[in-house]
Amino acid sequence: MTATTLVTGGTYLLELSSGYDGEAFYLDESVLNGPDVLDGDGVDYVDITPVVQNMRISRGRHKPLDVFGPGTMSVSISVPKTNRNYDPLNTSSPYYNALTEQPGLAPLRPIRLSRNGEYLFTGVVTTYHQTYTLDGLTSYNIFAADNTYVLSQGSLPSTATTSQTSSARITAVLSAAAFTGSTSLTASPTATLGAYTIPSGTNVNAYINRIQQAEQGRIFCSRANVLTAQPRIGTTLAAPTVTFNDTNTETPYDTILVEFDQQTVINNANITIEGGVLQNASDGTSISQYFTQTEAITDSLLSTNAQAATLASYLLYPNPKPRFTSVSTTFASLTDAQKTALAPIEIGQTVEITKTFTSGTPLSVQQSLSVEGIDHNIDMASGHRMTLWTSATIVLNQFILDDETFGVLSTTNALA
């Protein structure tokens, strides 16, 4: 494959599967003792980067209580009308599979985008739109999604479950759904789920969202399309992957968003497990100031009322606090090292953002935040721009005996 270099961004490679293996041996088609082999060399990928105008990626979520939807990518390309290589109506296209009489470039074909060898998105094509125009160009709009979309299209048979951790339940659900994709499940989940039978016809992804609702962690597909489950969000020992500031000593940003509104307030939480008793947690002081703002879960998969009570307390956010909700930057302002660190950042990793001021108090605000969502806008003419959506976190330091700093017990050191 021949990658395309974007001067201000890096080297990008957008590959779209043709849906068949050009090196495989086909009866009555291939030549004996020829180059084709019985097992082929894998599905062929077509480099379509040279004809791309724009690529947009959106993964994760904007707010901590939002549901994780499929990660998506959209691609805009245009070619002269004389170039019909990507035309699904063109049976003489080099990507047309004459054996099956199917277009090589079509829906549900794998697609992947990398920068300097690091994948930014991997998924399948959901829509392949083509527009013929009279100005001599043919345009294509390709829309793709990761395996969360695949799971949202499937349903489960009636499935009995046992009392098990959230990660074990995900494994059981994926097995029942005959899911063949890669997974990365946390070894230390918070929630234990009850032995509830899953009704026949239950949507796979809808049920996984119920698991996430009980765990209150993150369940998403990584940039390499690996279904990933992380434990309940809270403190972290992870050092910042990227540090942003506006003093030119770290990664620069050009925009910070601060969302400070009542929608983040939860001062009353009601959690009921299947067959259980409602568990409530509330904050009277917050209610008197912000009225009652309720988060209610009436069919939690948690196994006990005690766990439901713990979750109700966890969900309380009685006093809104201003924080950096998102941060954006353009690669044209970054060094190569900064681009390399930022481009492959993943959901759940930690960033640090510092904003300085010329007046008021304080003159500097620094916040450590978890990454909840990632947006890429890659325009082959104007460059690469990224936005990270965040949630609050507390970064702890490991407790190290006899260390001058980390050997002192305090609120910022942890024993493990």
Short mmCIF file of C-alpha atoms in Angstrom, two decimals:
data_model
loop_
_atom_site.label_atom_id
_atom_site.label_comp_id
_atom_site.label_asym_id
_atom_site.label_seq_id
_atom_site.Cartn_x
_atom_site.Cartn_y
_atom_site.Cartn_z
CA MET A 1 0.00 0.00 0.00
CA THR A 2 1.13 3.54 -0.75
CA ALA A 3 0.26 5.90 2.07
CA THR A 4 -0.46 9.60 1.56
CA THR A 5 1.50 12.22 3.48
CA LEU A 6 -0.35 15.23 4.82
CA VAL A 7 2.34 17.84 5.46
CA THR A 8 0.89 19.13 8.73
CA GLY A 9 -0.49 15.79 9.95
CA GLY A 10 1.56 12.73 9.10
CA THR A 11 1.29 9.73 6.78
CA TYR A 12 -2.26 8.40 6.36
CA LEU A 13 -3.49 5.16 4.84
CA LEU A 14 -7.20 4.51 4.24
CA GLU A 15 -7.81 0.92 3.20
CA LEU A 16 -11.11 -0.51 1.98
CA SER A 17 -11.53 -4.26 1.62
CA SER A 18 -12.41 -5.59 -1.81
CA GLY A 19 -14.27 -8.48 -0.17
CA TYR A 20 -12.26 -11.25 -1.76
CA ASP A 21 -8.77 -12.71 -1.86
CA GLY A 22 -7.03 -12.16 -5.16
CA GLU A 23 -4.29 -14.67 -4.25
CA ALA A 24 -6.69 -17.56 -3.51
CA PHE A 25 -6.92 -20.60 -5.81
CA TYR A 26 -10.35 -20.96 -7.45
CA LEU A 27 -11.40 -24.16 -9.23
CA ASP A 28 -11.79 -23.72 -13.00
CA GLU A 29 -10.41 -20.19 -12.71
CA SER A 30 -6.85 -20.35 -11.38
CA VAL A 31 -3.88 -21.86 -13.18
CA LEU A 32 -2.27 -24.99 -11.76
CA ASN A 33 1.28 -24.29 -10.57
CA GLY A 34 0.43 -20.60 -10.82
CA PRO A 35 0.84 -17.93 -8.11
CA ASP A 36 -2.53 -18.60 -6.42
CA VAL A 37 -2.55 -20.74 -3.27
CA LEU A 38 -5.26 -22.80 -1.57
CA ASP A 39 -5.64 -20.61 1.50
CA GLY A 40 -4.81 -17.28 -0.15
CA ASP A 41 -3.10 -14.53 1.78
CA GLY A 42 -6.15 -12.89 3.35
CA VAL A 43 -8.76 -10.43 2.15
CA ASP A 44 -7.39 -7.82 -0.24
CA TYR A 45 -7.41 -4.16 0.79
CA VAL A 46 -7.54 -1.26 -1.63
CA ASP A 47 -5.66 1.96 -0.86
CA ILE A 48 -8.17 4.76 -1.54
CA THR A 49 -6.24 7.49 0.27
CA PRO A 50 -5.16 9.34 -2.92
CA VAL A 51 -8.77 10.15 -3.87
CA VAL A 52 -9.94 11.18 -0.39
CA GLN A 53 -10.94 14.76 0.40
CA ASN A 54 -12.11 14.44 4.00
CA MET A 55 -12.38 11.86 6.79
CA ARG A 56 -14.30 12.28 10.04
CA ILE A 57 -14.17 9.92 13.01
CA SER A 58 -16.33 10.03 16.12
CA ARG A 59 -15.85 7.50 18.92
CA GLY A 60 -17.04 7.25 22.50
CA ARG A 61 -19.39 9.71 24.20
CA HIS A 62 -19.51 13.35 25.21
CA LYS A 63 -20.85 12.97 28.77
CA PRO A 64 -20.13 10.34 31.44
CA LEU A 65 -23.77 9.16 31.71
CA ASP A 66 -24.32 8.95 27.94
CA VAL A 67 -24.68 5.52 26.36
CA PHE A 68 -21.77 4.39 24.20
CA GLY A 69 -22.93 4.14 20.61
CA PRO A 70 -21.00 2.76 17.64
CA GLY A 71 -17.77 4.46 16.69
CA THR A 72 -18.25 5.92 13.21
CA MET A 73 -16.21 7.19 10.29
CA SER A 74 -17.34 9.11 7.21
CA VAL A 75 -15.21 9.51 4.09
CA SER A 76 -15.70 11.91 1.18
CA ILE A 77 -13.96 11.22 -2.13
CA SER A 78 -14.31 12.47 -5.69
CA VAL A 79 -12.75 11.32 -8.95
CA PRO A 80 -13.07 12.32 -12.62
CA LYS A 81 -16.03 10.69 -14.32
CA THR A 82 -13.59 8.72 -16.47
CA ASN A 83 -12.37 6.90 -13.35
CA ARG A 84 -14.93 4.17 -12.63
CA ASN A 85 -12.70 2.01 -10.46
CA TYR A 86 -14.90 2.63 -7.41
CA ASP A 87 -18.21 2.40 -9.27
CA PRO A 88 -20.27 -0.63 -8.09
CA LEU A 89 -22.02 -0.64 -11.49
CA ASN A 90 -18.72 -1.11 -13.33
CA THR A 91 -18.16 -4.82 -13.97
CA SER A 92 -14.72 -4.09 -15.44
CA SER A 93 -13.53 -2.39 -12.25
CA PRO A 94 -10.28 -3.94 -10.96
CA TYR A 95 -12.14 -4.52 -7.68
CA TYR A 96 -15.12 -6.31 -9.21
CA ASN A 97 -15.31 -9.99 -8.24
CA ALA A 98 -16.20 -11.76 -11.48
CA LEU A 99 -16.43 -15.14 -9.70
CA THR A 100 -19.33 -14.03 -7.50
CA GLU A 101 -20.51 -11.22 -9.79
CA GLN A 102 -20.34 -8.82 -6.87
CA PRO A 103 -18.80 -5.34 -6.58
CA GLY A 104 -15.57 -5.49 -4.68
CA LEU A 105 -16.23 -2.21 -2.88
CA ALA A 106 -19.57 -2.58 -1.13
CA PRO A 107 -21.42 -2.38 2.22
CA LEU A 108 -20.14 -4.41 5.20
CA ARG A 109 -16.64 -4.57 3.76
CA PRO A 110 -13.86 -3.99 6.34
CA ILE A 111 -12.33 -0.51 6.30
CA ARG A 112 -9.45 0.90 8.31
CA LEU A 113 -7.57 4.18 8.66
CA SER A 114 -4.05 4.50 10.04
CA ARG A 115 -1.65 7.35 10.68
CA ASN A 116 2.06 6.55 10.71
CA GLY A 117 1.15 2.87 11.13
CA GLU A 118 -1.21 3.42 14.12
CA TYR A 119 -4.88 2.67 13.49
CA LEU A 120 -7.26 5.56 14.18
CA PHE A 121 -10.36 3.61 13.13
CA THR A 122 -11.26 0.05 12.15
CA GLY A 123 -14.74 -1.10 11.21
CA VAL A 124 -17.08 -2.04 8.36
CA VAL A 125 -18.81 0.00 5.68
CA THR A 126 -22.49 0.60 6.45
CA THR A 127 -23.33 2.87 3.50
CA TYR A 128 -21.66 3.43 0.13
CA HIS A 129 -23.20 6.40 -1.70
CA GLN A 130 -22.24 7.47 -5.21
CA THR A 131 -23.26 10.70 -6.97
CA TYR A 132 -22.83 11.34 -10.69
CA THR A 133 -22.66 15.04 -11.55
CA LEU A 134 -22.50 16.94 -14.82
CA ASP A 135 -19.34 18.82 -13.84
CA GLY A 136 -17.16 15.85 -14.75
CA LEU A 137 -16.68 14.47 -11.23
CA THR A 138 -18.16 11.45 -9.47
CA SER A 139 -18.36 11.73 -5.70
CA TYR A 140 -18.60 9.00 -3.09
CA ASN A 141 -19.64 9.19 0.55
CA ILE A 142 -18.64 6.18 2.61
CA PHE A 143 -20.02 5.67 6.10
CA ALA A 144 -18.56 3.06 8.44
CA ALA A 145 -19.05 1.81 12.00
CA ASP A 146 -17.20 -0.44 14.43
CA ASN A 147 -18.33 -3.73 16.00
CA THR A 148 -20.79 -1.97 18.30
CA TYR A 149 -22.89 -1.52 15.16
CA VAL A 150 -22.52 -5.22 14.35
CA LEU A 151 -23.71 -6.13 17.85
CA SER A 152 -26.67 -3.76 17.56
CA GLN A 153 -27.90 -5.76 14.56
CA GLY A 154 -27.94 -9.09 16.42
CA SER A 155 -30.30 -10.74 18.89
CA LEU A 156 -29.82 -13.34 21.61
CA PRO A 157 -31.50 -16.70 22.13
CA SER A 158 -33.06 -17.37 25.51
CA THR A 159 -29.97 -17.52 27.71
CA ALA A 160 -29.70 -18.62 31.35
CA THR A 161 -27.06 -16.82 33.40
CA THR A 162 -25.38 -17.29 36.74
CA SER A 163 -24.35 -14.73 39.34
CA GLN A 164 -21.18 -13.36 37.74
CA THR A 165 -19.04 -10.30 37.25
CA SER A 166 -19.89 -7.81 34.54
CA SER A 167 -16.96 -8.94 32.40
CA ALA A 168 -17.97 -12.61 32.74
CA ARG A 169 -21.51 -11.67 31.69
CA ILE A 170 -20.18 -9.90 28.61
CA THR A 171 -18.25 -13.05 27.70
CA ALA A 172 -21.40 -15.16 28.10
CA VAL A 173 -23.46 -12.77 25.99
CA LEU A 174 -20.89 -12.62 23.20
CA SER A 175 -20.69 -16.42 23.19
CA ALA A 176 -24.49 -16.70 22.91
CA ALA A 177 -24.41 -14.15 20.09
CA ALA A 178 -21.64 -16.07 18.27
CA PHE A 179 -19.55 -12.91 18.20
CA THR A 180 -16.15 -13.58 16.63
CA GLY A 181 -14.48 -10.20 17.14
CA SER A 182 -11.63 -9.46 19.55
CA THR A 183 -12.30 -8.45 23.16
CA SER A 184 -10.38 -6.83 26.01
CA LEU A 185 -12.28 -7.19 29.29
CA THR A 186 -11.25 -5.76 32.64
CA ALA A 187 -9.81 -8.18 35.17
CA SER A 188 -11.27 -6.22 38.11
CA PRO A 189 -14.90 -5.27 37.45
CA THR A 190 -16.91 -3.58 40.20
CA ALA A 191 -20.36 -5.08 39.66
CA THR A 192 -21.68 -8.58 40.26
CA LEU A 193 -24.74 -9.29 38.16
CA GLY A 194 -27.67 -11.50 39.14
CA ALA A 195 -28.70 -14.83 37.64
CA TYR A 196 -31.40 -13.42 35.37
CA THR A 197 -32.50 -15.27 32.24
CA ILE A 198 -32.07 -13.24 29.05
CA PRO A 199 -35.29 -13.39 27.01
CA SER A 200 -35.15 -14.67 23.44
CA GLY A 201 -34.87 -11.88 20.88
CA THR A 202 -33.04 -9.44 23.19
CA ASN A 203 -30.87 -7.06 21.19
CA VAL A 204 -27.20 -7.86 21.86
CA ASN A 205 -25.94 -4.29 22.17
CA ALA A 206 -28.98 -3.17 24.19
CA TYR A 207 -28.18 -5.87 26.75
CA ILE A 208 -24.50 -4.91 26.81
CA ASN A 209 -25.63 -1.34 27.55
CA ARG A 210 -27.54 -2.72 30.56
CA ILE A 211 -24.32 -4.34 31.74
CA GLN A 212 -22.56 -0.99 31.37
CA GLN A 213 -25.41 0.66 33.30
CA ALA A 214 -24.77 -1.70 36.23
CA GLU A 215 -20.98 -1.46 36.08
CA GLN A 216 -20.89 2.30 35.29
CA GLY A 217 -17.59 1.83 33.54
CA ARG A 218 -16.99 2.00 29.81
CA ILE A 219 -17.85 -0.54 27.12
CA PHE A 220 -16.71 0.51 23.66
CA CYS A 221 -14.75 -0.63 20.62
CA SER A 222 -11.14 0.53 20.52
CA ARG A 223 -9.57 2.19 17.50
CA ALA A 224 -8.47 -1.33 16.44
CA ASN A 225 -12.11 -2.50 16.77
CA VAL A 226 -11.50 -4.52 19.94
CA LEU A 227 -14.57 -4.64 22.21
CA THR A 228 -13.23 -3.17 25.44
CA ALA A 229 -14.79 -3.14 28.93
CA GLN A 230 -13.40 -0.99 31.74
CA PRO A 231 -14.44 -0.95 35.44
CA ARG A 232 -16.44 1.68 37.29
CA ILE A 233 -15.01 5.14 36.74
CA GLY A 234 -13.27 6.74 39.70
CA THR A 235 -9.70 7.34 40.73
CA THR A 236 -6.81 6.24 38.54
CA LEU A 237 -3.11 5.54 38.89
CA ALA A 238 -2.52 6.32 35.22
CA ALA A 239 -0.25 9.27 34.49
CA PRO A 240 -1.49 11.68 31.79
CA THR A 241 -0.98 10.36 28.28
CA VAL A 242 -1.01 13.92 26.91
CA THR A 243 -0.48 17.19 28.80
CA PHE A 244 -2.03 20.32 27.28
CA ASN A 245 -1.22 23.92 28.16
CA ASP A 246 -1.16 27.39 26.60
CA THR A 247 2.40 28.35 27.50
CA ASN A 248 4.17 26.42 24.70
CA THR A 249 5.84 24.04 27.15
CA GLU A 250 3.46 21.13 26.45
CA THR A 251 0.96 20.17 23.75
CA PRO A 252 -0.86 23.36 22.69
CA TYR A 253 -4.63 23.61 22.27
CA ASP A 254 -6.74 26.20 20.50
CA THR A 255 -10.15 25.62 22.11
CA ILE A 256 -11.40 24.52 25.52
CA LEU A 257 -15.12 24.04 26.19
CA VAL A 258 -16.55 24.42 29.69
CA GLU A 259 -20.11 23.11 30.09
CA PHE A 260 -21.51 24.27 33.41
CA ASP A 261 -25.24 23.56 33.63
CA GLN A 262 -27.91 21.83 35.67
CA GLN A 263 -27.97 18.75 33.44
CA THR A 264 -24.97 17.34 35.31
CA VAL A 265 -26.73 17.57 38.69
CA ILE A 266 -28.01 14.33 40.21
CA ASN A 267 -29.23 14.82 43.77
CA ASN A 268 -31.67 11.90 43.89
CA ALA A 269 -30.88 8.39 42.64
CA ASN A 270 -33.28 5.43 42.60
CA ILE A 271 -31.97 1.97 41.74
CA THR A 272 -34.11 -1.19 41.68
CA ILE A 273 -32.77 -4.61 40.74
CA GLU A 274 -34.98 -7.22 39.11
CA GLY A 275 -37.31 -8.45 41.87
CA GLY A 276 -35.69 -6.15 44.43
CA VAL A 277 -36.61 -3.18 46.59
CA LEU A 278 -35.99 0.40 45.47
CA GLN A 279 -32.73 1.78 46.85
CA ASN A 280 -32.52 5.54 47.20
CA ALA A 281 -29.72 8.03 47.78
CA SER A 282 -30.35 11.77 47.93
CA ASP A 283 -28.79 15.06 48.94
CA GLY A 284 -31.21 17.40 50.70
CA THR A 285 -28.97 20.45 50.50
CA SER A 286 -28.64 20.10 46.74
CA ILE A 287 -32.38 19.51 46.35
CA SER A 288 -33.14 22.73 48.21
CA GLN A 289 -30.85 24.65 45.86
CA TYR A 290 -31.31 22.91 42.48
CA PHE A 291 -34.72 21.23 42.90
CA THR A 292 -34.96 17.44 42.58
CA GLN A 293 -32.83 16.03 39.76
CA THR A 294 -33.40 12.27 39.63
CA GLU A 295 -31.52 9.44 37.96
CA ALA A 296 -33.63 6.26 38.02
CA ILE A 297 -32.78 2.70 36.97
CA THR A 298 -35.73 0.36 37.42
CA ASP A 299 -34.36 -2.92 36.03
CA SER A 300 -30.74 -3.03 37.11
CA LEU A 301 -28.83 -6.26 36.47
CA LEU A 302 -27.03 -5.95 39.81
CA SER A 303 -27.35 -9.03 42.01
CA THR A 304 -28.24 -7.54 45.41
CA ASN A 305 -30.06 -4.62 46.97
CA ALA A 306 -26.81 -3.69 48.73
CA GLN A 307 -25.06 -3.25 45.39
CA ALA A 308 -28.01 -1.16 44.18
CA ALA A 309 -27.66 1.10 47.24
CA THR A 310 -23.94 1.49 46.53
CA LEU A 311 -24.66 2.42 42.92
CA ALA A 312 -27.31 4.96 43.98
CA SER A 313 -24.75 6.72 46.19
CA TYR A 314 -22.14 6.55 43.44
CA LEU A 315 -24.43 8.27 40.95
CA LEU A 316 -25.03 11.30 43.16
CA TYR A 317 -23.49 14.49 41.80
CA PRO A 318 -25.19 17.08 43.97
CA ASN A 319 -23.09 20.15 43.26
CA PRO A 320 -22.19 21.12 39.69
CA LYS A 321 -18.58 22.09 39.20
CA PRO A 322 -17.06 23.84 36.20
CA ARG A 323 -14.53 21.73 34.36
CA PHE A 324 -12.92 21.46 30.95
CA THR A 325 -15.50 19.41 29.03
CA SER A 326 -13.52 19.16 25.81
CA VAL A 327 -10.22 20.27 24.34
CA SER A 328 -9.38 20.74 20.67
CA THR A 329 -6.18 21.20 18.74
CA THR A 330 -4.93 21.21 15.17
CA PHE A 331 -1.92 19.16 14.14
CA ALA A 332 -0.43 22.09 12.26
CA SER A 333 0.52 23.60 15.64
CA LEU A 334 2.09 20.42 17.06
CA THR A 335 5.54 18.91 16.93
CA ASP A 336 5.95 15.44 15.43
CA ALA A 337 6.36 13.97 18.92
CA GLN A 338 3.18 15.67 20.12
CA LYS A 339 1.22 14.39 17.11
CA THR A 340 2.51 10.87 17.67
CA ALA A 341 1.41 10.93 21.32
CA LEU A 342 -1.99 12.49 20.66
CA ALA A 343 -3.24 10.73 17.50
CA PRO A 344 -3.59 7.21 18.99
CA ILE A 345 -4.96 8.30 22.38
CA GLU A 346 -7.67 5.94 23.61
CA ILE A 347 -10.92 6.21 25.56
CA GLY A 348 -10.27 5.83 29.29
CA GLN A 349 -6.79 7.31 29.21
CA THR A 350 -5.92 10.43 31.18
CA VAL A 351 -5.05 13.93 29.98
CA GLU A 352 -4.00 17.04 31.88
CA ILE A 353 -5.14 20.50 30.80
CA THR A 354 -3.85 23.82 32.11
CA LYS A 355 -5.46 27.18 31.31
CA THR A 356 -3.73 30.41 32.27
CA PHE A 357 -5.34 33.83 32.68
CA THR A 358 -4.16 37.43 32.70
CA SER A 359 -6.61 38.54 35.41
CA GLY A 360 -8.82 37.16 38.15
CA THR A 361 -8.13 34.44 40.69
CA PRO A 362 -6.58 31.98 40.24
CA LEU A 363 -4.30 32.88 37.36
CA SER A 364 -3.96 29.22 36.39
CA VAL A 365 -6.35 26.24 36.44
CA GLN A 366 -5.06 22.70 35.99
CA GLN A 367 -7.35 19.69 35.67
CA SER A 368 -6.69 15.96 35.24
CA LEU A 369 -9.43 14.37 33.14
CA SER A 370 -10.39 11.03 31.61
CA VAL A 371 -11.03 10.73 27.89
CA GLU A 372 -14.65 9.79 27.13
CA GLY A 373 -14.89 10.62 23.43
CA ILE A 374 -12.55 11.25 20.50
CA ASP A 375 -13.28 13.16 17.28
CA HIS A 376 -10.96 13.40 14.28
CA ASN A 377 -11.50 15.72 11.33
CA ILE A 378 -8.89 15.03 8.66
CA ASP A 379 -9.12 17.31 5.64
CA MET A 380 -6.55 16.51 2.99
CA ALA A 381 -6.35 20.22 2.09
CA SER A 382 -6.42 21.92 5.50
CA GLY A 383 -5.05 19.27 7.89
CA HIS A 384 -5.91 17.13 10.90
CA ARG A 385 -7.92 18.39 13.88
CA MET A 386 -8.76 16.48 17.08
CA THR A 387 -11.25 17.03 19.89
CA LEU A 388 -11.24 15.08 23.15
CA TRP A 389 -14.37 14.87 25.34
CA THR A 390 -13.66 14.36 29.01
CA SER A 391 -14.94 13.42 32.45
CA ALA A 392 -13.58 14.27 35.88
CA THR A 393 -11.06 11.92 37.50
CA ILE A 394 -8.61 11.91 40.38
CA VAL A 395 -5.07 10.78 39.60
CA LEU A 396 -3.43 8.98 42.53
CA ASN A 397 0.26 8.27 42.95
CA GLN A 398 1.44 4.81 43.93
CA PHE A 399 2.71 4.51 47.49
CA ILE A 400 6.42 3.65 47.35
CA LEU A 401 8.22 2.94 50.63
CA ASP A 402 11.13 5.25 51.44
CA ASP A 403 10.48 7.47 48.40
CA GLU A 404 10.84 11.15 49.36
CA THR A 405 7.58 12.08 47.66
CA PHE A 406 5.58 8.89 47.13
CA GLY A 407 6.53 7.29 50.44
CA VAL A 408 4.42 9.79 52.35
CA LEU A 409 0.84 8.80 53.13
CA SER A 410 -1.54 11.46 51.86
CA THR A 411 -4.75 11.87 49.91
CA THR A 412 -2.86 11.64 46.62
CA ASN A 413 -0.93 8.41 47.28
CA ALA A 414 -2.39 4.93 46.99
CA LEU A 415 -1.21 1.60 48.40
CA ALA A 416 -1.96 -0.25 45.14
#
